[in-house]
Coordinates of C-alpha atoms in Angstrom, one line a residue:
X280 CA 164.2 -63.6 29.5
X281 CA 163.3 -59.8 30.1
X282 CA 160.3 -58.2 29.3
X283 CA 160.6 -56.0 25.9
X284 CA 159.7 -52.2 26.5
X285 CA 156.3 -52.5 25.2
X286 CA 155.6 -55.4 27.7
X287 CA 156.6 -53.3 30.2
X288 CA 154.1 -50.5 29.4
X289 CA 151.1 -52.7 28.9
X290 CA 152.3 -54.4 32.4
X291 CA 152.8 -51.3 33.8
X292 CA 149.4 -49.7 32.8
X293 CA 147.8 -53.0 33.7
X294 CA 149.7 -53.0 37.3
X295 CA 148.8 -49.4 38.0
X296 CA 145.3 -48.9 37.2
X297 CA 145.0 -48.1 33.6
X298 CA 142.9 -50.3 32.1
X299 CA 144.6 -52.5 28.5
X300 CA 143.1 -55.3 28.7
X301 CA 145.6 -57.3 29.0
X302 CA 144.8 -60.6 30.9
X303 CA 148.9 -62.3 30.2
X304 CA 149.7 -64.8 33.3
X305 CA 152.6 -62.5 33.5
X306 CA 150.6 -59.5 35.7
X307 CA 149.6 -61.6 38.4
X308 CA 152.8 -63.2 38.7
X309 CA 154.7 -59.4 38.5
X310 CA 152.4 -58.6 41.2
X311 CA 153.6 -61.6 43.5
X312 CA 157.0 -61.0 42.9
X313 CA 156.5 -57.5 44.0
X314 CA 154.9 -58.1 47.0
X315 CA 157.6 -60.8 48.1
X316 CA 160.4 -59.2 47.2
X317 CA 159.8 -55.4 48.0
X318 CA 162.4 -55.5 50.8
X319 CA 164.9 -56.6 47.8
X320 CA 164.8 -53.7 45.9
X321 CA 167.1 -51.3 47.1
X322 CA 170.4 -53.4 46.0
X323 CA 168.6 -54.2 41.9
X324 CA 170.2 -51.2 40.5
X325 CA 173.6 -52.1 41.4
X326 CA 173.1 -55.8 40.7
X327 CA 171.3 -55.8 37.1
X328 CA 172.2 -52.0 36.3
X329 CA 172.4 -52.7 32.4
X330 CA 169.0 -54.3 32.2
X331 CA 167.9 -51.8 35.0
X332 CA 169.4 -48.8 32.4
X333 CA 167.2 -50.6 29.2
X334 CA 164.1 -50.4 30.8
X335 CA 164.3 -47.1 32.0
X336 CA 165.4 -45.8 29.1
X337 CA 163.2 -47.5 26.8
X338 CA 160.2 -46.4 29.4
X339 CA 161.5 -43.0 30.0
X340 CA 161.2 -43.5 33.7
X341 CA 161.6 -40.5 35.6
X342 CA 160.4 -40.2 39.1
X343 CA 161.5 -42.2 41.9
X344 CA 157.8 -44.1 41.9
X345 CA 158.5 -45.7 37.9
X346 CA 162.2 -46.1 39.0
X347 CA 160.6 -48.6 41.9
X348 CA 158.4 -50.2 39.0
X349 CA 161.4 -50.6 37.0
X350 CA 163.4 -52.6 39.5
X351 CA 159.9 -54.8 40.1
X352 CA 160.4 -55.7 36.2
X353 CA 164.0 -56.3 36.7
X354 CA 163.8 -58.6 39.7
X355 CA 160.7 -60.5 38.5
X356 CA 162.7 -61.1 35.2
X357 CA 166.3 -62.3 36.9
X358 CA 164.5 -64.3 39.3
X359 CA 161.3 -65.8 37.8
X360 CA 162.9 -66.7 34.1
X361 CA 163.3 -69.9 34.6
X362 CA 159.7 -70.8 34.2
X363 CA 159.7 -71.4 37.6
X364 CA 155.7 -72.0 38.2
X365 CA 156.4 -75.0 36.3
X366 CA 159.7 -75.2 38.0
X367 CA 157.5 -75.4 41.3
X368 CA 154.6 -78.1 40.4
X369 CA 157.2 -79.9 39.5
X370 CA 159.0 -80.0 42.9
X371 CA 155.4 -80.1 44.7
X372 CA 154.9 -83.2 42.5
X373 CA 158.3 -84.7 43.7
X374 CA 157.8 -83.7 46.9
X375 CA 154.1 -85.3 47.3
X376 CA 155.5 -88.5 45.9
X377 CA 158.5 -89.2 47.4
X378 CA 158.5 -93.0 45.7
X379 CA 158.1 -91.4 42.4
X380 CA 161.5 -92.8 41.0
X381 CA 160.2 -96.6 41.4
X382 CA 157.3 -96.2 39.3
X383 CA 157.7 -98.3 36.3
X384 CA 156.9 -94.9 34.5
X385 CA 160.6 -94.6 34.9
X386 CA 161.7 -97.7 33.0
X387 CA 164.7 -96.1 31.7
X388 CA 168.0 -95.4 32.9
X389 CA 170.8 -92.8 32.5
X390 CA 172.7 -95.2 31.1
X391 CA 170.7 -96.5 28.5
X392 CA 169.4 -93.6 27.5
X393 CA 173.2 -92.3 27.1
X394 CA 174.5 -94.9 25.1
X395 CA 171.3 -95.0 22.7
X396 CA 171.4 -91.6 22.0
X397 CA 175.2 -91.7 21.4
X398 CA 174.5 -94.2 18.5
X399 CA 171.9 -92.6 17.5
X400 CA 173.7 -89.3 17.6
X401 CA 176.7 -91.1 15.1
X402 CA 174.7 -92.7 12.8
X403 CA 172.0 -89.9 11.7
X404 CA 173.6 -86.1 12.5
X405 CA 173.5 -83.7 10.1
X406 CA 176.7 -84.0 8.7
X407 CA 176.0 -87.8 8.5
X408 CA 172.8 -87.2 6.6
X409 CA 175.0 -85.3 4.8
X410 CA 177.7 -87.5 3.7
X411 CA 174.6 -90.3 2.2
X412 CA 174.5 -91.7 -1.3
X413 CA 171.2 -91.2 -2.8
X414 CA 170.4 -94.9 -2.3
X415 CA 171.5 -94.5 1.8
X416 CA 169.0 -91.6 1.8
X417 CA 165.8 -93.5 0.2
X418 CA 167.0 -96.1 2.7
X419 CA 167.3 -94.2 5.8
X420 CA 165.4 -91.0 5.6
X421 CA 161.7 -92.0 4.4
X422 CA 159.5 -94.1 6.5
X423 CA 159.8 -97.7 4.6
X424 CA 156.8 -99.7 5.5
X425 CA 158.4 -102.7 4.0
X426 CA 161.3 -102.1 6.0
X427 CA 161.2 -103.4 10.0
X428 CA 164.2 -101.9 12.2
X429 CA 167.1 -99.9 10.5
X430 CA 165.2 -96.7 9.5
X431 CA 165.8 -93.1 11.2
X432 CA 161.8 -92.7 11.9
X433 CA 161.8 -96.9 12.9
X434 CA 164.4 -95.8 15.9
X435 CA 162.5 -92.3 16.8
X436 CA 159.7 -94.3 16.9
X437 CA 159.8 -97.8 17.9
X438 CA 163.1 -98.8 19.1
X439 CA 163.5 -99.9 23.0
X440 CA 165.3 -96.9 24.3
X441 CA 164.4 -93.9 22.2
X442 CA 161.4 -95.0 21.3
X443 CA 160.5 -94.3 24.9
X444 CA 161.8 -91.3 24.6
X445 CA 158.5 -89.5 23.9
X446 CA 155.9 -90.6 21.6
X447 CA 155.1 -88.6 17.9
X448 CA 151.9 -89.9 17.5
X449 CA 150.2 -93.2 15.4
X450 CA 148.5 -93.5 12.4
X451 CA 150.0 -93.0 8.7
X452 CA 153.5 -93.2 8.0
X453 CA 152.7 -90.1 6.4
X454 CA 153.2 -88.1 9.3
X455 CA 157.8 -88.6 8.0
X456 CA 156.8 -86.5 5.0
X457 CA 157.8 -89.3 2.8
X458 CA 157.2 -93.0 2.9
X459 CA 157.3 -96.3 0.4
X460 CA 154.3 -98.3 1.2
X461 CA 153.9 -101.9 1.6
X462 CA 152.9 -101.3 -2.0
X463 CA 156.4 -100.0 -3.4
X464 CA 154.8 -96.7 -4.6
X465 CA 156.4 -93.7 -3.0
X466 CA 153.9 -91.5 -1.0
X467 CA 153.7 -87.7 0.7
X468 CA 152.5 -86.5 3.7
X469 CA 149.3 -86.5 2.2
X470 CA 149.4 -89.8 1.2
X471 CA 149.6 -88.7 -3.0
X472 CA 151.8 -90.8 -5.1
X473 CA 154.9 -89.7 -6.3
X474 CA 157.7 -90.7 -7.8
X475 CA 161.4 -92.0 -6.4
X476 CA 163.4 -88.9 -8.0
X477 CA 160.9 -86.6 -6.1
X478 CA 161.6 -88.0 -2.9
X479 CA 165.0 -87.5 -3.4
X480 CA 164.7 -84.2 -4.5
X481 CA 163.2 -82.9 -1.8
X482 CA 164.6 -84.7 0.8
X483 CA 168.0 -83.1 0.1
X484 CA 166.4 -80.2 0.4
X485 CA 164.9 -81.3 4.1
X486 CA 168.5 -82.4 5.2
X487 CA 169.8 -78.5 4.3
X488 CA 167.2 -77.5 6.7
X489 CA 168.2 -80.2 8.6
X490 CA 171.7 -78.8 9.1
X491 CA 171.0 -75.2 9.1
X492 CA 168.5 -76.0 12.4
X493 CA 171.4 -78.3 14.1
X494 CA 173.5 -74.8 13.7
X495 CA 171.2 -72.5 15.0
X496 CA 170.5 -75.5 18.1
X497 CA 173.9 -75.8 19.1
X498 CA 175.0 -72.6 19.7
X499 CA 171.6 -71.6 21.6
X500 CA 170.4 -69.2 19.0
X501 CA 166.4 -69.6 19.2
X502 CA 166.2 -66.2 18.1
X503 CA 168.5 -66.8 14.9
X504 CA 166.4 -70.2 14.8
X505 CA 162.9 -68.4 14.6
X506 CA 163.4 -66.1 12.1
X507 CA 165.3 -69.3 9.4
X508 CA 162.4 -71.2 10.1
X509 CA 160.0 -68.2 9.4
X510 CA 161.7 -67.2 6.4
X511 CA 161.9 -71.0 5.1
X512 CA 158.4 -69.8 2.9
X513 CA 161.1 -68.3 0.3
X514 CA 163.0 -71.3 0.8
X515 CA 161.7 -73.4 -2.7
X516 CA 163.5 -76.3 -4.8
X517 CA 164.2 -75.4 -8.3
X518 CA 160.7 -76.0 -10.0
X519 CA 159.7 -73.2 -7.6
X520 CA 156.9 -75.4 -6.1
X521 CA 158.3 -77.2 -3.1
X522 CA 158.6 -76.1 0.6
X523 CA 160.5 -77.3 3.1
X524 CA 157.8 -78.3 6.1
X525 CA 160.7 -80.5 8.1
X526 CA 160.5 -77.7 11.5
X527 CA 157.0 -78.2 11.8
X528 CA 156.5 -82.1 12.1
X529 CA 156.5 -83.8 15.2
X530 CA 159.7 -86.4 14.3
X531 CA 162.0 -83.4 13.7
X532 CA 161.3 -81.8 16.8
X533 CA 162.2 -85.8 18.1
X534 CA 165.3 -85.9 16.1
X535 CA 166.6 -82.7 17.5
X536 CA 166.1 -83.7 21.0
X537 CA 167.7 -86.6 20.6
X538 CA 170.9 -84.7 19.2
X539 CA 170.3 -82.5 22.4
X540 CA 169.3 -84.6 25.2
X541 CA 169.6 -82.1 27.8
X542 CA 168.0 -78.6 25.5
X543 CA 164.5 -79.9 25.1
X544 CA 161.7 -81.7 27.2
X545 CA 160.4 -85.1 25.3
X546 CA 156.9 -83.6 24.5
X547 CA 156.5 -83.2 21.1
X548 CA 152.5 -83.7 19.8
X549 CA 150.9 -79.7 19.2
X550 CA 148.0 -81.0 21.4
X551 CA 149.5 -82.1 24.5
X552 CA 151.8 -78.9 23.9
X553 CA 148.7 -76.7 24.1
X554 CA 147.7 -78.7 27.2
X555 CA 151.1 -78.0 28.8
X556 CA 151.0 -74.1 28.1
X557 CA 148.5 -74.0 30.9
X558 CA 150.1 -76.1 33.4
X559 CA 153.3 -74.3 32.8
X560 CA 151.6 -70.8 32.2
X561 CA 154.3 -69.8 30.3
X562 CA 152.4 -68.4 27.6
X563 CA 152.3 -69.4 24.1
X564 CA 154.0 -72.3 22.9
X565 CA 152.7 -73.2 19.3
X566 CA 150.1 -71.0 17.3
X567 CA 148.6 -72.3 14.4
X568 CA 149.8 -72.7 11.0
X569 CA 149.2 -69.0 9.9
X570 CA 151.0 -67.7 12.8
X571 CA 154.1 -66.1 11.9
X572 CA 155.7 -67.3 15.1
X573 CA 153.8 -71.2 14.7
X574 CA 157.2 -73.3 15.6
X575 CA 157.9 -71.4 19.5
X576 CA 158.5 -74.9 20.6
X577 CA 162.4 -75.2 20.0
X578 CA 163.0 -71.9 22.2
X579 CA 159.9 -72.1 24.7
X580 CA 161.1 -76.0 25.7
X581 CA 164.4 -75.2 26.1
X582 CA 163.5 -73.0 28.7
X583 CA 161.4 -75.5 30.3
X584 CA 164.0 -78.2 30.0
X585 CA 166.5 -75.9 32.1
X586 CA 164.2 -76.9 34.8
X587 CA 165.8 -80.2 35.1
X588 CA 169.8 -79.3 36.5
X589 CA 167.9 -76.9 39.2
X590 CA 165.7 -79.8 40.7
X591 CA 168.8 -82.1 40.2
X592 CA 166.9 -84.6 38.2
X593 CA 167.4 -85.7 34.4
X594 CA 165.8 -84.1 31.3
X595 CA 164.2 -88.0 31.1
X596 CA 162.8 -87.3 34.5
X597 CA 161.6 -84.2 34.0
X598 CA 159.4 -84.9 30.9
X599 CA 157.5 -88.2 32.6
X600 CA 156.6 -85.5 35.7
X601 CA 155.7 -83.3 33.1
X602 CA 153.4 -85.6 31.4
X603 CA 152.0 -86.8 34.8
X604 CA 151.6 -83.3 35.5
X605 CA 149.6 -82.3 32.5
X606 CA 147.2 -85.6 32.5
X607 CA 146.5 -84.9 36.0
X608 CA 145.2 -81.5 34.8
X609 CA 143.1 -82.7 32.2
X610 CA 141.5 -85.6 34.6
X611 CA 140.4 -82.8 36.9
X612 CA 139.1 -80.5 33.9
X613 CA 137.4 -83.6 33.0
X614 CA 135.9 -84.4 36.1
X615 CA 134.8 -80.8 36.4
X616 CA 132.7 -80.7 32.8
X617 CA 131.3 -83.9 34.0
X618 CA 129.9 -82.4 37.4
X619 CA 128.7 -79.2 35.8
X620 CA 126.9 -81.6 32.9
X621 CA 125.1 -83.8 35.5
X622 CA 124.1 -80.7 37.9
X623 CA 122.7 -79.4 34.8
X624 CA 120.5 -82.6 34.5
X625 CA 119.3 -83.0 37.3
X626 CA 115.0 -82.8 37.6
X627 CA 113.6 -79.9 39.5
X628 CA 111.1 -81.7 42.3
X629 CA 109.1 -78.3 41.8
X630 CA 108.2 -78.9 37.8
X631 CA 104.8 -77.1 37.1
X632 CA 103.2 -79.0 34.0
X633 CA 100.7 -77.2 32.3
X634 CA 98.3 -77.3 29.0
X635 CA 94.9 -77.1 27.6
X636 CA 93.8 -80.6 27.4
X637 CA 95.3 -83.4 25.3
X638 CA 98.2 -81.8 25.1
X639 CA 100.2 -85.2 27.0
X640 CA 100.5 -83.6 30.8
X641 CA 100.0 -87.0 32.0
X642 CA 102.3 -88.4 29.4
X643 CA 104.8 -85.7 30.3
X644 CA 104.3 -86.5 34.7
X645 CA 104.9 -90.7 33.9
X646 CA 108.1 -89.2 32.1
X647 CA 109.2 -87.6 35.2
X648 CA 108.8 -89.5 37.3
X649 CA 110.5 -92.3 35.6
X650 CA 113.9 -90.0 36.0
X651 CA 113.3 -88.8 39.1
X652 CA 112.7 -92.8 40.3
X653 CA 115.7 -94.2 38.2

C-alpha cells in the first residue's frame, strides 16, 4: 500500500504546517514513523528507488528538504502497510493473555476447520454452482425454510464448524436474497412474493457475479474487484429491471471467505465493521449504500487478514482476537457515556430556589432533597 500523489500533498501540507484540514489517522502515524526511523533514511533511495522515483516525480520534489519527506512516505509505506496498529493490539492482546488459546472462545481446531471448508469448498464453488440443474439451484441456493440441513445459507449459517466461522446476523431469511417460506410462496429480500421462474432467473444471474468475484479473489485483484462490483449498476437481466445485489450481503462476503480461508478475517456484519475501522484505524472500510466505493471490505480485510502469518497464529485466531478486541472497545466507550451521563446528573448542593410566592419552592426543596437523600 503506498500513498497516491495527492495523499502525499495533503500529508505533506498537513505535516509541514500548511493547514488542509485533513484529520486522516495516517498524519500522526507518518509523524511517528518519522521520528523513529530518521536514522533509516539514508539507505531508502537505494532500497525502494522505484517507489522513491514515483513520488518524487508525481510531487515534483526538488530540494534536498522534500527529498527527506519523500523517503519518510516511502519508509512509512514499506514498513507500516501491513496495518500494523492493528497488527500491534493484537500482539499486546496475546501478549497480556498468555492463556488466551484455552478459552473455550477457541472451540475450533485447525483441523476441523480444514476439512469443513474443504467440503464446503467442493460442493458449492463457483464452477459447481455452475454446473446445477435448475431444480439443484432452487434446492441449494435460496434459503428454504422448509428445508433443515443441506442448504448453502443452512451450512454458512448453522452448521458446527462453519457456522462458527463468523456469524451474518438473525432475523429473516430474507437477508439470502431469496427464500421459500414455510408457506411454499417464494419471497425477496424484502420479503415480496414472487414467483419460482423469478427466482431462477435472477439467481443465475447472482451465480455470474458469483464467478466473476471468485476470479477477481483468486488472483488478488481487489482493484479489478472494486471497479466489477461498482460497475455491476449496468449489470441488468433481460427485462432491464433486475440488479445483481450478491457483493453487498453479508453471506457472500461468508461464502468467499470460506473459499479463501486465509484472504479474509471472519467479520462480516457492516456494523461491527464500522466498529473495527476504529480499532484498526485503517481508515474506511464500508461507506454507505450511495458511496461509489460502498463494498471496500473484500480489499481492506485482506489486508487485515495478512496479519495472521506475521503473528504466527491462524486466520481463525485472528478474527476471535479481533472480535475480543473490538467488544472490549465498545465496553469502555460504553462505560465512558455512562460516567459522563451520571456526572451530568448529579444535584448541585449549592441550588438557589427562587419565586414570587406560590410558585411550589417548597414543593421544588422536598424534590431535592429526596435525590440528594436517595
Amino acid at each position: 500500500m503506498y500513498f497516491k500523489a495527492t495523499q502525499v500533498d495533503t500529508i505533506y501540507k498537513e505535516v509541514y504546517g500548511e493547514k488542509t484540514g485533513t484529520s486522516s489517522g495516517d498524519i500522526g502515524r507518518l509523524i511517528k514513523a518519522r521520528d523513529l526511523g530518521r536514522s533509516l533514511m539514508v539507505s531508502l533511495k537505494d532500497r525502494w528507488p522505484e517507489e522513491f522515483h514515483t513520488i518524487s516525480s508525481a510531487m515534483g520534489f526538488e530540494n534536498e528538504y522534500n527529498l527527506w519527506f519523500a523517503q519518510d512516505i516511502i519508509w512509512y509505506s514499506a514498513t507500516r502497510a501491513n496495518d500494523s496498529i492493528l497488527a500491534d493490539k493484537v500482539r499486546q492482546f496475546m501478549e497480556n493473555n498468555p492463556d488466551w488459546r484455552e478459552s473455550p472462545h477457541w472451540a475450533l481446531t485447525q483441523d476441523q476447520i480444514d476439512e469443513a471448508v474443504a467440503l464446503f469448498q467442493e460442493k458449492f464453488s463457483p464452477e459447481k454452482l455452475q454446473q446445477m440443474s435448475d431444480e439443484e439451484i432452487l434446492r441449494w441456493i435460496p434459503y428454504r425454510e422448509v428445508t433443515t440441513n443441506d442448504g448453502l445459507s443452512y451450512l454458512l449459517e448453522h452448521s458446527p464448524v462453519i457456522g462458527k466461522m463468523g456469524g451474518i446476523g438473525g432475523g429473516s431469511a430474507g437477508k439470502m436474497g431469496y427464500y421459500q417460506g414455510k408457506d411454499g410462496n417464494w419471497k425477496t429480500l424484502m420479503n415480496k412474493v414472487t414467483t419460482q421462474e423469478d427466482v431462477l432467473n435472477h439467481r443465475k444471474i447472482d451465480i455470474d457475479v458469483l464467478t466473476n468475484m471468485h476470479r477477481y479473489i483468486a488472483s488478488d485483484d481487489f482493484d479489478g474487484l472494486q471497479s466489477y462490483i461498482n460497475g455491476l449498476e449496468e449489470n441488468t437481466s433481460e427485462d432491464g429491471k433486475y440488479k445483481s445485489v450478491v457483493p453487498g450481503l453479508v453471506w457472500v462476503r461468508k461464502y468467499f471467505t470460506v473459499l479463501f480461508p486465509d484472504k479474509f478475517v471472519e467479520l462480516y456484519g457492516d456494523g461491527f465493521v464500522k466498529k473495527l475501522e476504529n480499532v484498526a484505524d485503517m481508515g474506511k472500510i464500508n461507506g454507505d449504500g450511495k458511496d461509489p466505493d460502498y463494498s471496500l471490505w473484500y480489499s481492506q480485510m485482506s489486508k487485515i487478514a495478512k496479519i495472521a502469518p506475521q503473528l504466527n497464529i491462524t486466520n481463525y485466531e485472528l478474527s476471535r482476537i479481533i472480535w475480543d478486541l473490538v467488544n472490549e472497545e465498545q465496553k469502555e466507550e460504553k462505560a465512558m457515556n455512562e460516567d459522563a451521563t451520571e456526572q451530568s446528573e448529579i444535584i448541585s448542593l449549592n441550588t438557589i430556589i427562587y419565586g414570587p410566592p406560590g410558585t411550589g419552592k417548597t414543593y421544588s426543596i422536598q424534590g431535592y432533597k429526596d435525590q440528594l437523600l436517595a
